[in-house]
Coordinates of C-alpha atoms and ligand atoms in Angstrom, one line a residue:
M1 CA 35.9 -2.0 125.0
K2 CA 33.5 0.8 125.4
R3 CA 30.0 -0.4 126.4
D4 CA 27.2 0.3 124.1
T5 CA 24.7 2.9 125.2
I6 CA 21.0 2.2 125.4
L7 CA 18.3 4.7 125.7
S8 CA 14.6 4.0 126.0
G9 CA 11.6 5.8 127.3
M10 CA 7.9 5.5 128.1
R11 CA 5.2 8.1 128.3
P12 CA 3.6 8.4 131.7
T13 CA 0.1 8.2 130.5
G14 CA -1.5 6.0 133.1
R15 CA -1.0 2.7 135.0
L16 CA 1.4 0.3 133.3
H17 CA -0.1 -3.0 132.4
L18 CA 1.0 -6.6 131.7
G19 CA 1.8 -5.6 128.1
H20 CA 4.6 -3.5 129.5
L21 CA 6.1 -6.3 131.6
S22 CA 8.2 -8.0 129.0
V23 CA 9.5 -4.6 127.8
L24 CA 10.6 -3.9 131.4
E25 CA 12.1 -7.3 131.8
N26 CA 14.2 -6.6 128.7
W27 CA 15.3 -3.3 130.2
K28 CA 16.3 -5.1 133.4
R29 CA 18.5 -7.5 131.4
F30 CA 20.1 -4.7 129.4
Q31 CA 21.3 -3.1 132.6
E32 CA 23.8 -5.9 133.1
K33 CA 25.5 -5.4 129.8
Y34 CA 25.0 -1.8 128.6
N35 CA 25.2 1.7 129.7
C36 CA 21.4 2.4 130.1
Y37 CA 19.4 5.5 130.2
Y38 CA 15.7 5.1 131.0
M39 CA 13.6 8.1 130.5
V40 CA 10.2 9.3 131.5
A41 CA 9.0 10.9 128.3
N42 CA 6.7 13.4 130.0
W43 CA 7.0 16.1 127.4
H44 CA 6.1 13.5 124.8
A45 CA 3.0 12.7 126.8
L46 CA 1.9 16.2 126.4
T47 CA 2.1 16.2 122.7
T48 CA -1.3 14.3 122.5
A49 CA -2.7 15.0 126.0
F50 CA -1.7 18.6 126.8
D51 CA -5.1 19.1 128.4
D52 CA -4.8 16.2 130.8
P53 CA -4.5 17.6 134.3
A54 CA -3.2 14.3 135.6
L55 CA 0.0 14.7 133.6
T56 CA 2.2 16.1 136.4
I57 CA 5.4 14.9 137.9
D58 CA 3.4 12.6 140.1
A59 CA 2.5 10.6 137.0
A60 CA 6.3 10.2 136.4
R61 CA 6.7 9.1 140.0
E62 CA 4.0 6.4 139.7
M63 CA 5.5 5.0 136.5
V64 CA 9.0 4.9 137.9
L65 CA 7.7 3.1 141.0
D66 CA 6.5 0.4 138.6
W67 CA 10.0 0.3 136.9
L68 CA 11.7 0.0 140.3
M69 CA 9.4 -2.7 141.5
V70 CA 10.3 -5.0 138.6
G71 CA 14.0 -4.4 139.1
I72 CA 15.1 -1.4 137.1
D73 CA 18.0 -0.5 139.3
P74 CA 19.1 3.1 139.8
E75 CA 22.6 1.8 140.8
K76 CA 22.9 0.3 137.3
S77 CA 20.9 2.6 135.1
T78 CA 20.3 6.3 134.7
I79 CA 16.6 6.8 135.4
F80 CA 15.5 10.3 134.6
V81 CA 12.8 12.7 133.6
Q82 CA 12.8 14.4 130.2
S83 CA 11.5 17.7 131.5
E84 CA 14.4 17.8 134.0
V85 CA 17.0 18.0 131.2
K86 CA 16.3 21.3 129.5
E87 CA 19.1 20.6 127.0
H88 CA 16.5 18.4 125.2
A89 CA 14.6 21.6 124.4
E90 CA 17.6 23.4 123.0
L91 CA 18.7 20.6 120.8
H92 CA 15.1 20.1 119.6
L93 CA 15.0 23.8 118.6
L94 CA 18.3 23.6 116.8
L95 CA 17.4 20.4 114.9
S96 CA 14.0 21.9 114.0
L97 CA 16.0 24.4 111.9
I98 CA 17.5 21.8 109.7
T99 CA 14.6 19.3 109.6
P100 CA 12.3 19.5 106.5
T101 CA 8.6 19.5 107.6
S102 CA 7.9 16.9 104.9
W103 CA 10.0 14.3 106.8
L104 CA 7.7 14.8 109.8
E105 CA 4.5 14.9 107.8
R106 CA 5.1 11.6 106.1
C107 CA 5.6 9.8 109.4
P108 CA 2.9 7.1 109.6
T109 CA 2.3 7.8 113.3
Y110 CA 1.6 11.4 112.5
K111 CA -0.8 10.5 109.6
D112 CA -2.7 8.0 111.8
Q113 CA -3.1 10.5 114.6
V114 CA -4.3 13.3 112.4
Q115 CA -6.8 10.8 110.9
Q116 CA -8.0 9.8 114.4
F117 CA -8.4 13.4 115.5
R118 CA -10.4 14.1 112.4
E119 CA -12.7 11.1 113.1
Q120 CA -13.2 12.4 116.7
G121 CA -14.0 15.8 115.3
K122 CA -11.1 17.4 117.0
D123 CA -8.7 19.8 115.4
I124 CA -5.8 19.7 117.7
T125 CA -2.8 18.4 115.9
T126 CA -0.3 20.7 117.4
Y127 CA 3.1 22.0 116.3
G128 CA 4.6 20.0 119.1
F129 CA 2.9 16.8 118.0
L130 CA 4.2 17.2 114.5
G131 CA 7.7 17.4 116.1
Y132 CA 7.2 14.2 118.2
P133 CA 9.7 12.2 116.2
L134 CA 12.2 15.0 116.4
L135 CA 12.0 15.3 120.1
M136 CA 12.4 11.5 120.3
A137 CA 15.5 11.7 118.1
V138 CA 16.9 14.3 120.5
D139 CA 16.2 12.0 123.5
I140 CA 18.4 9.4 121.8
I141 CA 21.2 11.3 120.3
I142 CA 21.8 13.8 123.1
Y143 CA 23.2 10.8 125.0
K144 CA 24.9 9.4 121.9
A145 CA 22.9 6.2 122.4
N146 CA 23.6 3.7 119.7
L147 CA 21.0 1.1 120.6
V148 CA 17.3 1.9 121.1
P149 CA 15.0 -0.9 122.2
V150 CA 11.6 0.0 120.7
G151 CA 8.5 -1.8 119.5
E152 CA 7.9 -2.2 115.8
D153 CA 5.5 0.7 115.9
Q154 CA 8.4 3.0 116.7
L155 CA 10.6 1.9 113.8
P156 CA 9.7 4.8 111.5
H157 CA 10.7 7.2 114.3
L158 CA 14.1 5.5 114.5
E159 CA 14.6 5.7 110.8
F160 CA 13.7 9.4 110.9
C161 CA 16.2 9.8 113.7
R162 CA 19.0 8.3 111.6
E163 CA 18.1 10.6 108.8
V164 CA 18.3 13.7 111.0
V165 CA 21.7 12.5 112.3
R166 CA 23.1 12.0 108.8
R167 CA 21.9 15.5 107.9
F168 CA 23.4 17.1 110.9
N169 CA 26.7 15.4 110.6
H170 CA 26.8 16.2 106.9
L171 CA 25.9 19.8 107.3
Y172 CA 28.5 20.5 110.0
S173 CA 31.1 18.1 108.5
R174 CA 31.7 16.2 111.7
E175 CA 30.5 13.0 113.3
V176 CA 28.9 14.6 116.3
F177 CA 26.2 12.0 116.6
P178 CA 26.3 8.2 116.0
E179 CA 23.5 6.7 113.9
P180 CA 21.5 4.7 116.4
Q181 CA 20.2 1.2 115.7
A182 CA 16.8 -0.2 116.7
Y183 CA 17.2 -3.0 119.1
L184 CA 14.3 -5.3 118.4
S185 CA 14.2 -7.9 121.2
E186 CA 11.6 -10.5 121.8
V187 CA 8.5 -9.2 123.6
A188 CA 5.9 -11.6 124.7
L189 CA 2.7 -10.8 122.8
I190 CA 0.2 -10.3 125.5
T191 CA -3.3 -9.8 124.3
G192 CA -5.9 -7.9 126.3
L193 CA -8.9 -9.4 128.1
D194 CA -10.8 -9.4 124.8
G195 CA -8.1 -11.0 122.7
R196 CA -7.1 -7.7 121.0
K197 CA -3.8 -6.1 121.7
M198 CA -3.5 -5.0 125.3
S199 CA -4.0 -1.3 125.4
K200 CA -5.4 1.3 127.7
S201 CA -7.3 2.8 124.8
Y202 CA -9.3 -0.5 124.4
G203 CA -9.9 -0.7 128.2
N204 CA -8.8 -4.4 128.0
E205 CA -5.7 -4.2 130.2
I206 CA -4.6 -5.9 133.4
P207 CA -2.6 -3.4 135.5
L208 CA 0.9 -4.4 136.5
Y209 CA 0.6 -3.0 140.0
S210 CA -2.6 -4.5 141.3
N211 CA -4.1 -6.8 144.0
P212 CA -5.5 -10.3 144.1
K213 CA -9.1 -9.1 144.0
E214 CA -8.6 -7.0 140.9
I215 CA -6.6 -9.8 139.1
K216 CA -9.4 -12.3 139.8
S217 CA -12.1 -10.0 138.5
K218 CA -10.1 -9.2 135.4
V219 CA -9.4 -12.8 134.6
R220 CA -13.1 -13.6 135.0
M221 CA -13.7 -11.1 132.2
M222 CA -11.3 -12.8 129.7
V223 CA -12.8 -14.3 126.6
T224 CA -12.4 -18.0 126.1
D225 CA -13.1 -20.4 123.3
P226 CA -16.7 -19.2 122.3
A227 CA -17.7 -22.6 121.0
R228 CA -17.3 -24.2 124.4
I229 CA -20.5 -24.4 126.5
H230 CA -20.1 -27.4 128.8
A231 CA -17.0 -28.2 130.7
T232 CA -16.8 -31.5 128.9
D233 CA -16.9 -30.0 125.4
P234 CA -13.4 -30.3 123.8
G235 CA -11.9 -26.8 123.8
H236 CA -9.6 -24.9 121.4
P237 CA -6.9 -23.4 123.6
D238 CA -5.1 -21.9 120.6
I239 CA -7.9 -19.4 120.2
C240 CA -8.4 -18.8 123.9
T241 CA -7.0 -15.7 125.7
V242 CA -6.8 -17.6 129.0
S243 CA -4.6 -20.2 127.5
S244 CA -2.2 -17.7 125.9
F245 CA -1.7 -16.2 129.4
H246 CA -1.0 -19.6 130.9
K247 CA 1.7 -20.0 128.3
V248 CA 3.5 -16.9 129.6
F249 CA 2.7 -16.8 133.3
N250 CA 2.1 -20.4 134.2
K251 CA 4.7 -22.1 132.1
T252 CA 5.0 -25.3 134.2
A253 CA 1.3 -26.1 134.0
F254 CA 0.6 -24.8 130.5
L255 CA 1.0 -28.0 128.5
E256 CA -1.2 -30.0 130.9
I257 CA -3.9 -27.3 130.8
E258 CA -3.8 -27.2 127.1
E259 CA -4.2 -31.0 126.9
D260 CA -7.0 -31.1 129.5
C261 CA -8.9 -28.3 127.6
K262 CA -8.6 -30.2 124.3
K263 CA -10.0 -33.3 125.9
G264 CA -12.7 -31.5 127.8
K265 CA -11.3 -32.5 131.1
I266 CA -11.1 -29.0 132.6
G267 CA -13.8 -26.3 132.8
C268 CA -13.2 -22.7 131.9
V269 CA -14.1 -21.5 135.4
H270 CA -11.5 -23.7 137.0
C271 CA -9.0 -22.9 134.3
K272 CA -9.4 -19.2 135.0
K273 CA -9.1 -19.7 138.7
S274 CA -5.8 -21.4 138.2
L275 CA -4.6 -18.6 135.9
A276 CA -5.6 -16.0 138.5
T277 CA -3.5 -17.9 141.1
A278 CA -0.6 -18.1 138.8
L279 CA -0.7 -14.4 137.9
I280 CA -1.0 -13.4 141.6
D281 CA 2.0 -15.6 142.4
Y282 CA 4.0 -14.1 139.5
L283 CA 3.2 -10.5 140.4
S284 CA 3.1 -10.5 144.2
P285 CA 6.9 -10.2 144.7
Y286 CA 6.7 -7.0 142.6
W287 CA 3.8 -5.7 144.6
E288 CA 5.6 -6.4 147.9
R289 CA 8.6 -4.5 146.5
R290 CA 6.5 -1.6 145.6
H291 CA 4.9 -1.5 149.1
E292 CA 8.4 -1.4 150.6
L293 CA 9.3 1.5 148.2
E294 CA 6.2 3.4 149.2
Q295 CA 7.3 3.3 152.8
K296 CA 10.1 5.7 151.8
P297 CA 8.3 8.4 149.9
D298 CA 11.4 10.4 149.2
Y299 CA 13.3 7.5 147.7
V300 CA 11.8 7.8 144.2
W301 CA 12.2 11.6 144.2
D302 CA 15.9 11.0 145.0
V303 CA 16.3 8.5 142.3
L304 CA 14.8 10.9 139.7
Y305 CA 16.8 13.8 141.0
E306 CA 20.1 12.0 140.9
G307 CA 19.3 10.3 137.6
S308 CA 18.3 13.5 136.0
K309 CA 21.5 15.1 137.3
T310 CA 23.6 12.4 135.7
A311 CA 21.7 12.7 132.4
R312 CA 22.1 16.4 132.4
R313 CA 25.8 16.1 132.8
K314 CA 26.0 14.0 129.6
A315 CA 23.5 16.2 127.7
R316 CA 25.5 19.3 128.5
E317 CA 28.7 17.7 127.2
T318 CA 27.0 16.9 124.0
M319 CA 25.5 20.4 123.7
E320 CA 29.0 21.9 123.9
E321 CA 30.0 19.9 120.9
V322 CA 26.8 20.8 119.1
R323 CA 27.2 24.5 119.7
A324 CA 30.8 24.3 118.6
A325 CA 29.9 22.4 115.4
M326 CA 27.3 25.0 114.6
G327 CA 29.7 27.8 115.4
F328 CA 27.7 29.3 118.2
E329 CA 30.1 29.5 121.1
I330 CA 31.6 32.7 122.3
P331 CA 35.4 32.1 122.5
G332 CA 36.3 30.9 125.9
S333 CA 32.7 30.0 126.8
T334 CA 31.1 26.5 126.6
G335 CA 27.6 27.9 126.6
N336 CA 26.9 26.0 129.8
F337 CA 26.1 28.0 132.9
Ligands
LIG1 N1 7.8 7.3 121.6 C1 8.0 6.3 122.6 C2 6.7 5.5 122.9 O1 5.7 6.0 122.8 C3 8.5 6.9 123.9 C4 9.8 7.6 123.7 C5 10.1 8.9 123.8 C6 11.0 6.9 123.4 N2 11.4 9.1 123.6 C7 12.0 7.9 123.3 C8 11.4 5.6 123.1 C9 13.3 7.7 123.0 C10 12.7 5.3 122.8 C11 13.7 6.3 122.7 O2 6.8 4.3 123.2
SF4_2 FE1 -9.6 -21.5 127.6 FE2 -9.1 -22.8 129.7 FE3 -11.6 -22.7 128.8 FE4 -9.7 -24.1 127.5 S1 -10.5 -24.5 129.6 S2 -11.2 -22.7 126.6 S3 -7.9 -22.9 127.8 S4 -10.4 -21.1 129.6

């Protein structure tokens, strides 16, 4: 039986953090079962941050180093860069001709962003940003991916993608593209240091690639049960960020820590120290792996080069079908050069 094809992507907009870890752990598991494409969405990154000088191919490289250190494996998955597969641009243009603007304007992500820009006094909702979901649809369907692991926030984009697919297949009376499904898998809900969602925009994140010193200082900043003043006061671990981290990264000790906290048998300082140790133990194999990878600077470039080549092969194949469906090919030519 043909294996299902997965495509997912991340924008290279800064250091990955612990909130990304369970997503990457899922990606790692998928590689054993599916035909996986993992994409650096660097064009997407530019839709909101076109003026960020840091958004170069080096940002892609940094992010992919994090992917590799947690075990995304170029032998098993196609790891590639969006901007290296120009066919995405062609398909994006073609689909823009059949996509009603109203479908894009009603996307909640678009409406939110416009609102945010307005509050910040900026007037920079670009043409490209409006097309964000369309470019994302292209990323998926150009590889004929049928499963897309995304967070809930991306579900409207996936629904939009399915609509575009139906419209295309209907207009050109053939099933060129499959309708992709969202693949909602469990992601550990990691909160940030302050108990809100972990996010760079809140500045409450713990980087994935870090060092013991930084981890210790981040953990010291975590909010605990505010009602607890003395180490002997009974605590409420269910409202404590530190405890929620023990649950994910210090599974064996979690129950005991929770009990001790409730009984006032453990102080927050000590509790945080033990979390920092657990986190460092959890992450250091990844850091070591990344140090090894950094010894061979060309390695990541090779991975991206080869992965992009593989991706391009598939994208070109799909584009031949698209051009044929739309009646664009010169007889005898595939349109690929
Ligand atoms: N929009 C996604 C995000 O911000 C990134 C992305 C771009 C993506 N293209 C994709 C995700 C295709 C899945 C499939 O998280
Ligand atoms: Fe949180 Fe630990 Fe303090 Fe309890 S002892 S409130 S779990 S930091």
